[in-house]
CSV table of C-alpha atoms and ligand atoms in Angstrom, one decimal:
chain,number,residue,atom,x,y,z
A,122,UNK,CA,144.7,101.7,65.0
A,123,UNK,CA,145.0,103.9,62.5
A,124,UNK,CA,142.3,106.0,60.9
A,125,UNK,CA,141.4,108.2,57.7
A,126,UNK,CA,141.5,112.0,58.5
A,127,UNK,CA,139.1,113.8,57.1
A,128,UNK,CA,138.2,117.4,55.6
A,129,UNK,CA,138.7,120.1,57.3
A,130,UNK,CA,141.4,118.6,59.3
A,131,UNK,CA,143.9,120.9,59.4
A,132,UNK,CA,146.8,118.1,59.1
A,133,UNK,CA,145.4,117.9,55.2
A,134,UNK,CA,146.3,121.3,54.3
A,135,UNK,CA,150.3,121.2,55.8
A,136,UNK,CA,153.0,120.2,54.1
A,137,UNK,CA,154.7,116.5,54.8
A,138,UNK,CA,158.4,116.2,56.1
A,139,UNK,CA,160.6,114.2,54.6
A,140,UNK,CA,161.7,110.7,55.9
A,141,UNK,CA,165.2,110.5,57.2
A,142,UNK,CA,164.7,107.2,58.3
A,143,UNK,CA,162.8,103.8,57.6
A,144,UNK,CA,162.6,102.8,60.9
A,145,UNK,CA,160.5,100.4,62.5
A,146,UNK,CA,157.5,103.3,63.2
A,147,UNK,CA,158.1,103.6,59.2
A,148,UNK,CA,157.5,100.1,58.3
A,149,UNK,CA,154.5,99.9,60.4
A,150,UNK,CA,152.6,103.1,59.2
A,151,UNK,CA,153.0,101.3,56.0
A,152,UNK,CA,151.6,98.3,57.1
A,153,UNK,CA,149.0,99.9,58.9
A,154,UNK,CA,148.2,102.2,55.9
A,155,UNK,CA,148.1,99.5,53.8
A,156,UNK,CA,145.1,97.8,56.1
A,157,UNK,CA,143.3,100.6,56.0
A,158,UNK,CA,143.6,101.6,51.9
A,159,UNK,CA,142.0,98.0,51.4
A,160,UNK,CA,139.6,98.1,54.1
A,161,UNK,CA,138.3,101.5,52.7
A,162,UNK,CA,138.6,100.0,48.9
A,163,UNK,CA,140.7,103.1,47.9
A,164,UNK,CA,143.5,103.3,45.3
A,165,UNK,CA,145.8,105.4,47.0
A,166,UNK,CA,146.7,106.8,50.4
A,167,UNK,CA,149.2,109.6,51.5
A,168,UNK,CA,150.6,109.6,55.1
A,169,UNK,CA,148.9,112.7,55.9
A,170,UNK,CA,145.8,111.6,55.7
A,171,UNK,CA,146.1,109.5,58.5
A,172,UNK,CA,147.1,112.0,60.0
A,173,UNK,CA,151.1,111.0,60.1
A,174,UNK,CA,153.0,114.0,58.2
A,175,UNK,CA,155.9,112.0,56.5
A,176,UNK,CA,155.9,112.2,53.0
A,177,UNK,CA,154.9,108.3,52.4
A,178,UNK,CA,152.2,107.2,49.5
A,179,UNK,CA,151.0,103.7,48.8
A,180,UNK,CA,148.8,103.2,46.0
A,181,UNK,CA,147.5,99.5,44.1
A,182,UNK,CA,145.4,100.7,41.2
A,183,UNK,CA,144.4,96.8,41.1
A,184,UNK,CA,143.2,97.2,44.9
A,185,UNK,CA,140.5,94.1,44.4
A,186,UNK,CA,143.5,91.5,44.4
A,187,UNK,CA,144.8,92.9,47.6
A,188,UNK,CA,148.6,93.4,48.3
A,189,UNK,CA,149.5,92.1,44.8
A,190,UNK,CA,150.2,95.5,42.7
A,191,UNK,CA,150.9,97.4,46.5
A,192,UNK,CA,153.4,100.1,45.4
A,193,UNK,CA,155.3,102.1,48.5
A,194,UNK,CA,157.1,105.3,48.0
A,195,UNK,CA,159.0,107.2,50.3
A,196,UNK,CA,160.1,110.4,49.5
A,197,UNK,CA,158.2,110.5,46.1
A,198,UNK,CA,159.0,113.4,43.3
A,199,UNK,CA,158.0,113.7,40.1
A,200,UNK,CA,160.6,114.4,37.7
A,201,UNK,CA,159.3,114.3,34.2
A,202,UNK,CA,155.6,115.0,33.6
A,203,UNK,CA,153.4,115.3,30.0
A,204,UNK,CA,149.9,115.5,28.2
A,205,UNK,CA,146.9,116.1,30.0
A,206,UNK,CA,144.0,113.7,31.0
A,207,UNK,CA,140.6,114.7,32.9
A,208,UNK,CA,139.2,112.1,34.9
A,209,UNK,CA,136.8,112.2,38.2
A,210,UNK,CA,138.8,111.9,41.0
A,211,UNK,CA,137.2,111.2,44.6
A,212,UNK,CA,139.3,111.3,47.9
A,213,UNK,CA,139.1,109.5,50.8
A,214,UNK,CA,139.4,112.1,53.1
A,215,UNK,CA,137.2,113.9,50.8
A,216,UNK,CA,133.8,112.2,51.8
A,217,UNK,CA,130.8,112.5,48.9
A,218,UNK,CA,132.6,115.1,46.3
A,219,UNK,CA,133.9,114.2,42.7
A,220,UNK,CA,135.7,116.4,40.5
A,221,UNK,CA,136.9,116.8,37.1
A,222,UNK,CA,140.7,117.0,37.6
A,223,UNK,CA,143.2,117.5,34.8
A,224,UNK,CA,146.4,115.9,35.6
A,225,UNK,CA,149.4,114.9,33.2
A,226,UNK,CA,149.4,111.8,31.5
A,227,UNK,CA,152.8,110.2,31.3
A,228,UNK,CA,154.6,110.5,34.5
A,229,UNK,CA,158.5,109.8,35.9
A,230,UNK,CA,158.4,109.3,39.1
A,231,UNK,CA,161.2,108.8,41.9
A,232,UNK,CA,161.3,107.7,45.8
A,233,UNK,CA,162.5,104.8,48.0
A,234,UNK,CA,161.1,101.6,48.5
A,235,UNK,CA,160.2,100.2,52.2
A,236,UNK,CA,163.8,99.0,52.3
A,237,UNK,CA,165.0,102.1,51.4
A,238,UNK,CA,166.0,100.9,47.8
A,239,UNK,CA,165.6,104.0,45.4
A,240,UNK,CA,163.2,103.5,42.6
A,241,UNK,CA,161.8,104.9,39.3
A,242,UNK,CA,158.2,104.5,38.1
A,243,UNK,CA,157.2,105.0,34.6
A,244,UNK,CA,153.0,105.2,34.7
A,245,UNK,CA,150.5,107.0,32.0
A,246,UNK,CA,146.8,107.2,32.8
A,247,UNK,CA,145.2,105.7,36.5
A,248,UNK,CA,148.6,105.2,38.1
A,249,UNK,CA,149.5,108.5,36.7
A,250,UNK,CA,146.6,110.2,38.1
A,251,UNK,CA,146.9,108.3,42.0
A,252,UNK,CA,150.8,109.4,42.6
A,253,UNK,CA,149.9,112.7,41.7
A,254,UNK,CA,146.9,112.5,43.6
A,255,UNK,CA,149.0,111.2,46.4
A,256,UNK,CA,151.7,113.9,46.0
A,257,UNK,CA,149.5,116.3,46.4
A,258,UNK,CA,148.5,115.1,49.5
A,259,UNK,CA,152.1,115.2,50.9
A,260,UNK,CA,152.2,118.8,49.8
A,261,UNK,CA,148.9,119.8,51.3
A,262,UNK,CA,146.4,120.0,48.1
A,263,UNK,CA,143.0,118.5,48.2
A,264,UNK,CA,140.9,117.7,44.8
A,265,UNK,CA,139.2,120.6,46.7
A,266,UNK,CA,141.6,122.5,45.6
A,267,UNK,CA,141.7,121.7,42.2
A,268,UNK,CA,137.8,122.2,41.0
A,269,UNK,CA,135.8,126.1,40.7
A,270,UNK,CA,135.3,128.8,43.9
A,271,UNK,CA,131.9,127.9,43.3
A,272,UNK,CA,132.1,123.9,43.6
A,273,UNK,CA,134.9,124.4,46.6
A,274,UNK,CA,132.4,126.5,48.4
A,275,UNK,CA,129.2,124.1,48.0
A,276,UNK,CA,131.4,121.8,49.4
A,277,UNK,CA,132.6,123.7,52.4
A,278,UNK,CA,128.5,125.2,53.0
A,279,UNK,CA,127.4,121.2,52.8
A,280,UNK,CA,130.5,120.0,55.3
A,281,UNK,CA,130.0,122.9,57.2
A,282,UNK,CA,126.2,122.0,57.7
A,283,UNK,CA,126.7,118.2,58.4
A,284,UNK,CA,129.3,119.4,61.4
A,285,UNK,CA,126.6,121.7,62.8
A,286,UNK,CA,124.1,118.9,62.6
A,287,UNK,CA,126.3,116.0,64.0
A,288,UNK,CA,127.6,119.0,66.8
A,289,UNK,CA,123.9,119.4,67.8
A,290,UNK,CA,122.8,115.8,68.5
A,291,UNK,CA,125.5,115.4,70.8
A,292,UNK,CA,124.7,118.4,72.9
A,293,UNK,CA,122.6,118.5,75.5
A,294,UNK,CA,120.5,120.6,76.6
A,295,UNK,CA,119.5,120.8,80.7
B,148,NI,NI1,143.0,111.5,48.3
């Protein structure tokens, strides 16, 4: 089973490939990713943060009726993008930090489906916010990387501190 990577994994700073091909291994990422973005009652998840780097997103703003909203792109770009909203994002792989991100509004967005049918999405506000959010991901950008030195570096001390912590339980000392 798959599971969600988490900061500092290095896989969450590099940049997804594309996909050449929906093959089976394709279809079940999706399916597996799609598990675990419900499980973990998220919005959104990019390939990468499983720790797969192909540039798939899946994202169900309406994630409490599960599988009916699911939206799959493969490949995703963004090709017209306006206006600016602010709303606090959170991140899976991004455990116990908000931010204030501004994003555009209205997006026009374009990818493949799971059958490798191309598609366009219109969104404005929420859905807006997740494919960029999920975008991002493909191209190695954390909300981290979008908030002030001085929150990014709280952040890292606090991550940094827990590591150290959870490091030290394990060892032991004879
Ligand atoms: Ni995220």
């Amino acid at each position: 089973m798959i599971e969600i990577v988490t900061y500092p994994d290095p896989v969450l700073k590099r940049k997804a490939e594309l996909v050449e091909n929906i093959d089976g291994d394709i279809q079940d990422l999706i399916d597996n990713m799609s598990k675990l973005m419900y499980q973990s009652s998220g919005i959104g998840l990019a390939a990468n943060q499983v720790g797969v780097e192909k540039r798939v997103i899946i994202f169900d703003i309406n994630y409490k009726e599960k599988g009916k909203d699911l939206t799959v792109l493969i490949n995703p770009t963004i090709i017209l993008a306006e206006d600016r909203i602010i709303f606090e994002e959170g991140c899976l792989s991004v455990p116990d930090f908000q931010g204030k991100i501004t994003r555009k509004k209205y997006i026009k967005a374009q990818g493949m489906d799971r059958n490798g049918k191309s598609i366009d999405i219109e969104a404005e506000g929420l859905t807006a916010i997740c494919i960029q959010h999920e975008i991002d991901h493909l191209n190695g950008t954390l909300i981290l990387d979008h908030v002030s030195h001085l929150k990014r570096n709280m952040y890292k001390r606090k991550i940094a501190k827990r590591m150290k912590r959870s490091n030290n339980g394990k060892t032991k000392l004879l």
